[in-house]
């Protein structure tokens, strides 16, 4: 049972002009695919051959297998990222809106915090919205680090690696973040993640 490359949840033109079809094709079809392929090559014929992606990530971390961790965690993070965006931004439902107001006072303030931490992050990584014991927080991770198996439940993520925005926004990461947050954040996905038992899992 190899790890799959899930299809994008929208057409490759759905996020234009924020994210061009060229960027999505390369990011999903080359970068994400390479992480999946390298994960599969590493687990083939091992006791992880039939494991879930979450189990592979945990085993790689436990063994200190940096290569397998990077490829498996990046596979997970990218699938979570595709789902964190949608062609037309959705609005928070009442449950997550209450959690946003409790932690940040308003949706605008939370989204400003996402943009600020995403812009301030040094080098490659991810900016996340997570829920810990029901309380929302914006967090950053470096390189491939992930909330896949965390006791903080990931709700949304934005890719901060240059490959996510350089073709469309050059070095202007804040412009990419602003456009993603204003036009494409999938608050329906965040609300589903907040409501579900346990953390989102990678499609089998
Ligand atoms: Fe990426």
PDB file of C-alpha atoms and ligand atoms in Angstrom:
ATOM      1  CA  UNK A   1       0.000   0.000   0.000  1.00  0.00           C
ATOM      2  CA  UNK A   2       1.987   2.916  -1.282  1.00  0.00           C
ATOM      3  CA  UNK A   3       1.304   6.459  -0.175  1.00  0.00           C
ATOM      4  CA  UNK A   4      -0.823   8.208  -2.808  1.00  0.00           C
ATOM      5  CA  UNK A   5      -0.587  11.671  -4.314  1.00  0.00           C
ATOM      6  CA  UNK A   6      -4.114  13.018  -3.749  1.00  0.00           C
ATOM      7  CA  UNK A   7      -5.422  15.145  -6.637  1.00  0.00           C
ATOM      8  CA  UNK A   8      -5.766  18.870  -6.046  1.00  0.00           C
ATOM      9  CA  UNK A   9      -9.218  19.623  -4.586  1.00  0.00           C
ATOM     10  CA  UNK A  10      -9.802  22.249  -7.352  1.00  0.00           C
ATOM     11  CA  UNK A  11      -8.768  23.036 -10.936  1.00  0.00           C
ATOM     12  CA  UNK A  12      -5.221  24.242 -11.330  1.00  0.00           C
ATOM     13  CA  UNK A  13      -6.557  27.662 -12.408  1.00  0.00           C
ATOM     14  CA  UNK A  14      -8.827  28.009  -9.341  1.00  0.00           C
ATOM     15  CA  UNK A  15      -6.455  30.165  -7.301  1.00  0.00           C
ATOM     16  CA  UNK A  16      -5.351  32.513 -10.096  1.00  0.00           C
ATOM     17  CA  UNK A  17      -3.966  35.130 -10.030  1.00  0.00           C
ATOM     18  CA  UNK A  18      -2.871  34.590  -6.409  1.00  0.00           C
ATOM     19  CA  UNK A  19      -1.316  31.248  -7.340  1.00  0.00           C
ATOM     20  CA  UNK A  20      -0.911  30.547 -11.051  1.00  0.00           C
ATOM     21  CA  UNK A  21      -1.675  27.240 -12.739  1.00  0.00           C
ATOM     22  CA  UNK A  22       2.041  26.952 -13.483  1.00  0.00           C
ATOM     23  CA  UNK A  23       2.889  27.224  -9.793  1.00  0.00           C
ATOM     24  CA  UNK A  24       0.177  24.735  -8.801  1.00  0.00           C
ATOM     25  CA  UNK A  25       1.225  22.257 -11.500  1.00  0.00           C
ATOM     26  CA  UNK A  26       4.846  22.421 -10.425  1.00  0.00           C
ATOM     27  CA  UNK A  27       4.171  22.548  -6.703  1.00  0.00           C
ATOM     28  CA  UNK A  28       1.698  19.669  -6.719  1.00  0.00           C
ATOM     29  CA  UNK A  29       2.887  17.641  -9.708  1.00  0.00           C
ATOM     30  CA  UNK A  30       6.638  17.972  -9.072  1.00  0.00           C
ATOM     31  CA  UNK A  31       7.356  18.998  -5.459  1.00  0.00           C
ATOM     32  CA  UNK A  32       4.533  17.165  -3.672  1.00  0.00           C
ATOM     33  CA  UNK A  33       4.872  14.167  -6.003  1.00  0.00           C
ATOM     34  CA  UNK A  34       8.607  13.951  -5.314  1.00  0.00           C
ATOM     35  CA  UNK A  35       8.005  13.881  -1.551  1.00  0.00           C
ATOM     36  CA  UNK A  36       5.467  11.064  -2.032  1.00  0.00           C
ATOM     37  CA  UNK A  37       7.725   9.114  -4.407  1.00  0.00           C
ATOM     38  CA  UNK A  38      10.723   9.393  -2.070  1.00  0.00           C
ATOM     39  CA  UNK A  39       8.607   8.285   0.892  1.00  0.00           C
ATOM     40  CA  UNK A  40       7.423   5.246  -1.064  1.00  0.00           C
ATOM     41  CA  UNK A  41      10.963   4.377  -2.177  1.00  0.00           C
ATOM     42  CA  UNK A  42      12.151   4.535   1.441  1.00  0.00           C
ATOM     43  CA  UNK A  43       9.395   2.319   2.904  1.00  0.00           C
ATOM     44  CA  UNK A  44       9.273  -0.302   0.132  1.00  0.00           C
ATOM     45  CA  UNK A  45      10.102  -3.729   1.564  1.00  0.00           C
ATOM     46  CA  UNK A  46      10.332  -2.436   5.143  1.00  0.00           C
ATOM     47  CA  UNK A  47       7.982  -2.891   8.092  1.00  0.00           C
ATOM     48  CA  UNK A  48       6.494   0.514   7.199  1.00  0.00           C
ATOM     49  CA  UNK A  49       5.382  -0.643   3.733  1.00  0.00           C
ATOM     50  CA  UNK A  50       1.726  -0.881   4.820  1.00  0.00           C
ATOM     51  CA  UNK A  51       1.756   1.908   7.394  1.00  0.00           C
ATOM     52  CA  UNK A  52      -0.347   5.062   7.196  1.00  0.00           C
ATOM     53  CA  UNK A  53       1.462   8.293   6.409  1.00  0.00           C
ATOM     54  CA  UNK A  54       0.952   9.436  10.012  1.00  0.00           C
ATOM     55  CA  UNK A  55       2.576   6.195  11.251  1.00  0.00           C
ATOM     56  CA  UNK A  56       5.479   6.663   8.843  1.00  0.00           C
ATOM     57  CA  UNK A  57       6.056  10.224  10.070  1.00  0.00           C
ATOM     58  CA  UNK A  58       6.001   9.066  13.705  1.00  0.00           C
ATOM     59  CA  UNK A  59       8.354   6.149  13.017  1.00  0.00           C
ATOM     60  CA  UNK A  60      10.801   8.344  11.103  1.00  0.00           C
ATOM     61  CA  UNK A  61      10.833  10.832  13.963  1.00  0.00           C
ATOM     62  CA  UNK A  62      11.323   8.079  16.561  1.00  0.00           C
ATOM     63  CA  UNK A  63      14.190   6.538  14.583  1.00  0.00           C
ATOM     64  CA  UNK A  64      15.819   9.876  13.824  1.00  0.00           C
ATOM     65  CA  UNK A  65      15.533   9.123  10.094  1.00  0.00           C
ATOM     66  CA  UNK A  66      15.741  12.713   8.880  1.00  0.00           C
ATOM     67  CA  UNK A  67      15.338  11.881   5.190  1.00  0.00           C
ATOM     68  CA  UNK A  68      12.193   9.827   5.676  1.00  0.00           C
ATOM     69  CA  UNK A  69      10.807  12.358   8.129  1.00  0.00           C
ATOM     70  CA  UNK A  70      11.328  15.229   5.685  1.00  0.00           C
ATOM     71  CA  UNK A  71       9.688  13.431   2.754  1.00  0.00           C
ATOM     72  CA  UNK A  72       6.780  11.950   4.697  1.00  0.00           C
ATOM     73  CA  UNK A  73       6.024  15.112   6.670  1.00  0.00           C
ATOM     74  CA  UNK A  74       6.250  17.238   3.531  1.00  0.00           C
ATOM     75  CA  UNK A  75       3.793  14.871   1.803  1.00  0.00           C
ATOM     76  CA  UNK A  76       1.356  15.388   4.677  1.00  0.00           C
ATOM     77  CA  UNK A  77       1.863  19.145   4.955  1.00  0.00           C
ATOM     78  CA  UNK A  78       1.250  19.704   1.246  1.00  0.00           C
ATOM     79  CA  UNK A  79      -2.018  17.743   1.179  1.00  0.00           C
ATOM     80  CA  UNK A  80      -3.156  19.728   4.217  1.00  0.00           C
ATOM     81  CA  UNK A  81      -2.131  22.969   2.487  1.00  0.00           C
ATOM     82  CA  UNK A  82      -4.121  22.245  -0.709  1.00  0.00           C
ATOM     83  CA  UNK A  83      -7.207  21.745   1.456  1.00  0.00           C
ATOM     84  CA  UNK A  84      -6.536  24.911   3.431  1.00  0.00           C
ATOM     85  CA  UNK A  85      -7.322  26.946   0.296  1.00  0.00           C
ATOM     86  CA  UNK A  86     -10.374  27.157  -1.928  1.00  0.00           C
ATOM     87  CA  UNK A  87     -11.316  29.078  -5.082  1.00  0.00           C
ATOM     88  CA  UNK A  88     -13.624  31.419  -3.181  1.00  0.00           C
ATOM     89  CA  UNK A  89     -12.894  32.057   0.470  1.00  0.00           C
ATOM     90  CA  UNK A  90     -15.418  30.559   2.849  1.00  0.00           C
ATOM     91  CA  UNK A  91     -16.578  32.092   6.141  1.00  0.00           C
ATOM     92  CA  UNK A  92     -16.076  30.644   9.624  1.00  0.00           C
ATOM     93  CA  UNK A  93     -19.106  28.804  10.991  1.00  0.00           C
ATOM     94  CA  UNK A  94     -20.472  29.775  14.405  1.00  0.00           C
ATOM     95  CA  UNK A  95     -18.365  27.237  16.328  1.00  0.00           C
ATOM     96  CA  UNK A  96     -15.008  28.317  14.954  1.00  0.00           C
ATOM     97  CA  UNK A  97     -16.067  31.982  14.931  1.00  0.00           C
ATOM     98  CA  UNK A  98     -16.585  31.737  18.696  1.00  0.00           C
ATOM     99  CA  UNK A  99     -13.124  30.180  19.121  1.00  0.00           C
ATOM    100  CA  UNK A 100     -11.583  32.927  16.942  1.00  0.00           C
ATOM    101  CA  UNK A 101     -13.245  35.666  18.971  1.00  0.00           C
ATOM    102  CA  UNK A 102     -12.169  34.047  22.253  1.00  0.00           C
ATOM    103  CA  UNK A 103      -8.508  33.834  21.205  1.00  0.00           C
ATOM    104  CA  UNK A 104      -8.045  36.878  18.942  1.00  0.00           C
ATOM    105  CA  UNK A 105     -11.050  39.154  19.399  1.00  0.00           C
ATOM    106  CA  UNK A 106     -11.980  39.089  15.712  1.00  0.00           C
ATOM    107  CA  UNK A 107     -11.350  37.277  12.427  1.00  0.00           C
ATOM    108  CA  UNK A 108      -9.456  40.323  11.118  1.00  0.00           C
ATOM    109  CA  UNK A 109      -7.029  40.195  14.025  1.00  0.00           C
ATOM    110  CA  UNK A 110      -6.438  36.469  13.637  1.00  0.00           C
ATOM    111  CA  UNK A 111      -5.845  36.825   9.891  1.00  0.00           C
ATOM    112  CA  UNK A 112      -3.457  39.720  10.534  1.00  0.00           C
ATOM    113  CA  UNK A 113      -1.527  37.489  12.935  1.00  0.00           C
ATOM    114  CA  UNK A 114      -1.316  34.719  10.318  1.00  0.00           C
ATOM    115  CA  UNK A 115       0.009  37.233   7.768  1.00  0.00           C
ATOM    116  CA  UNK A 116       2.478  38.756  10.227  1.00  0.00           C
ATOM    117  CA  UNK A 117       3.928  35.467  11.433  1.00  0.00           C
ATOM    118  CA  UNK A 118       4.062  34.130   7.879  1.00  0.00           C
ATOM    119  CA  UNK A 119       5.947  37.203   6.703  1.00  0.00           C
ATOM    120  CA  UNK A 120       8.319  37.193   9.673  1.00  0.00           C
ATOM    121  CA  UNK A 121       9.206  33.486   9.439  1.00  0.00           C
ATOM    122  CA  UNK A 122      12.869  33.030   8.562  1.00  0.00           C
ATOM    123  CA  UNK A 123      13.575  30.831   5.537  1.00  0.00           C
ATOM    124  CA  UNK A 124      11.506  27.739   4.671  1.00  0.00           C
ATOM    125  CA  UNK A 125       8.575  26.504   6.712  1.00  0.00           C
ATOM    126  CA  UNK A 126       4.879  26.763   7.384  1.00  0.00           C
ATOM    127  CA  UNK A 127       2.485  29.036   9.282  1.00  0.00           C
ATOM    128  CA  UNK A 128      -0.376  27.180  10.952  1.00  0.00           C
ATOM    129  CA  UNK A 129      -3.608  27.800  12.769  1.00  0.00           C
ATOM    130  CA  UNK A 130      -3.943  25.120  15.439  1.00  0.00           C
ATOM    131  CA  UNK A 131      -6.268  24.337  18.326  1.00  0.00           C
ATOM    132  CA  UNK A 132      -4.892  23.125  21.618  1.00  0.00           C
ATOM    133  CA  UNK A 133      -7.569  22.054  24.077  1.00  0.00           C
ATOM    134  CA  UNK A 134     -10.024  24.037  21.966  1.00  0.00           C
ATOM    135  CA  UNK A 135      -7.998  27.277  22.136  1.00  0.00           C
ATOM    136  CA  UNK A 136      -6.776  28.662  18.805  1.00  0.00           C
ATOM    137  CA  UNK A 137      -3.170  29.722  18.197  1.00  0.00           C
ATOM    138  CA  UNK A 138      -0.981  30.722  15.251  1.00  0.00           C
ATOM    139  CA  UNK A 139       2.238  28.682  15.137  1.00  0.00           C
ATOM    140  CA  UNK A 140       5.225  28.387  12.807  1.00  0.00           C
ATOM    141  CA  UNK A 141       7.260  25.321  11.887  1.00  0.00           C
ATOM    142  CA  UNK A 142      10.594  25.159  10.081  1.00  0.00           C
ATOM    143  CA  UNK A 143      11.388  23.076   7.000  1.00  0.00           C
ATOM    144  CA  UNK A 144       9.250  19.893   7.087  1.00  0.00           C
ATOM    145  CA  UNK A 145       8.135  20.072  10.718  1.00  0.00           C
ATOM    146  CA  UNK A 146       4.459  19.201  11.031  1.00  0.00           C
ATOM    147  CA  UNK A 147       1.465  19.122  13.358  1.00  0.00           C
ATOM    148  CA  UNK A 148       0.346  15.792  11.835  1.00  0.00           C
ATOM    149  CA  UNK A 149       0.767  13.816  15.058  1.00  0.00           C
ATOM    150  CA  UNK A 150       0.661  16.706  17.500  1.00  0.00           C
ATOM    151  CA  UNK A 151      -1.721  17.057  20.425  1.00  0.00           C
ATOM    152  CA  UNK A 152      -2.330  20.506  18.947  1.00  0.00           C
ATOM    153  CA  UNK A 153      -4.923  19.966  16.228  1.00  0.00           C
ATOM    154  CA  UNK A 154      -3.984  21.626  12.916  1.00  0.00           C
ATOM    155  CA  UNK A 155      -6.812  23.681  11.374  1.00  0.00           C
ATOM    156  CA  UNK A 156      -5.152  25.529   8.444  1.00  0.00           C
ATOM    157  CA  UNK A 157      -1.660  25.905   7.010  1.00  0.00           C
ATOM    158  CA  UNK A 158       0.102  28.169   4.503  1.00  0.00           C
ATOM    159  CA  UNK A 159       3.301  27.063   2.752  1.00  0.00           C
ATOM    160  CA  UNK A 160       6.131  29.582   3.268  1.00  0.00           C
ATOM    161  CA  UNK A 161       8.718  27.853   1.079  1.00  0.00           C
ATOM    162  CA  UNK A 162       9.803  30.036  -1.842  1.00  0.00           C
ATOM    163  CA  UNK A 163       8.522  27.441  -4.342  1.00  0.00           C
ATOM    164  CA  UNK A 164       4.989  28.297  -3.142  1.00  0.00           C
ATOM    165  CA  UNK A 165       5.089  31.916  -4.328  1.00  0.00           C
ATOM    166  CA  UNK A 166       8.268  32.865  -6.172  1.00  0.00           C
ATOM    167  CA  UNK A 167       6.953  32.407  -9.740  1.00  0.00           C
ATOM    168  CA  UNK A 168       3.916  34.592  -8.996  1.00  0.00           C
ATOM    169  CA  UNK A 169       5.133  37.096  -6.408  1.00  0.00           C
ATOM    170  CA  UNK A 170       8.947  36.964  -6.713  1.00  0.00           C
ATOM    171  CA  UNK A 171      10.401  37.788  -3.293  1.00  0.00           C
ATOM    172  CA  UNK A 172       7.190  39.396  -2.002  1.00  0.00           C
ATOM    173  CA  UNK A 173       6.016  36.736   0.448  1.00  0.00           C
ATOM    174  CA  UNK A 174       3.737  39.266   2.236  1.00  0.00           C
ATOM    175  CA  UNK A 175       1.803  39.848  -1.021  1.00  0.00           C
ATOM    176  CA  UNK A 176       1.273  36.107  -1.448  1.00  0.00           C
ATOM    177  CA  UNK A 177       0.123  35.756   2.157  1.00  0.00           C
ATOM    178  CA  UNK A 178      -2.235  38.730   1.902  1.00  0.00           C
ATOM    179  CA  UNK A 179      -3.878  37.373  -1.264  1.00  0.00           C
ATOM    180  CA  UNK A 180      -4.187  33.800   0.058  1.00  0.00           C
ATOM    181  CA  UNK A 181      -5.685  35.016   3.335  1.00  0.00           C
ATOM    182  CA  UNK A 182      -8.054  37.569   1.767  1.00  0.00           C
ATOM    183  CA  UNK A 183      -9.280  35.442  -1.147  1.00  0.00           C
ATOM    184  CA  UNK A 184      -8.689  31.746  -0.603  1.00  0.00           C
ATOM    185  CA  UNK A 185      -8.643  30.621   3.033  1.00  0.00           C
ATOM    186  CA  UNK A 186     -10.907  27.600   3.456  1.00  0.00           C
ATOM    187  CA  UNK A 187     -12.631  28.268   6.763  1.00  0.00           C
ATOM    188  CA  UNK A 188     -14.957  25.321   6.071  1.00  0.00           C
ATOM    189  CA  UNK A 189     -11.909  23.034   6.219  1.00  0.00           C
ATOM    190  CA  UNK A 190     -10.755  24.700   9.443  1.00  0.00           C
ATOM    191  CA  UNK A 191     -14.211  24.276  10.992  1.00  0.00           C
ATOM    192  CA  UNK A 192     -14.310  20.589   9.989  1.00  0.00           C
ATOM    193  CA  UNK A 193     -10.872  20.082  11.546  1.00  0.00           C
ATOM    194  CA  UNK A 194     -11.903  21.808  14.769  1.00  0.00           C
ATOM    195  CA  UNK A 195     -15.051  19.672  15.022  1.00  0.00           C
ATOM    196  CA  UNK A 196     -13.449  16.318  14.183  1.00  0.00           C
ATOM    197  CA  UNK A 197     -12.263  13.795  16.744  1.00  0.00           C
ATOM    198  CA  UNK A 198      -8.458  13.765  16.487  1.00  0.00           C
ATOM    199  CA  UNK A 199      -6.348  15.282  13.730  1.00  0.00           C
ATOM    200  CA  UNK A 200      -6.999  15.329   9.983  1.00  0.00           C
ATOM    201  CA  UNK A 201      -5.527  12.280   8.268  1.00  0.00           C
ATOM    202  CA  UNK A 202      -3.889  11.934   4.873  1.00  0.00           C
ATOM    203  CA  UNK A 203      -6.102  10.292   2.201  1.00  0.00           C
ATOM    204  CA  UNK A 204      -5.327   6.584   1.798  1.00  0.00           C
TER     205      UNK A 204
HETATM  206 FE1  LIG B   1       5.656  23.465  -0.798  1.00  0.00          FE
END
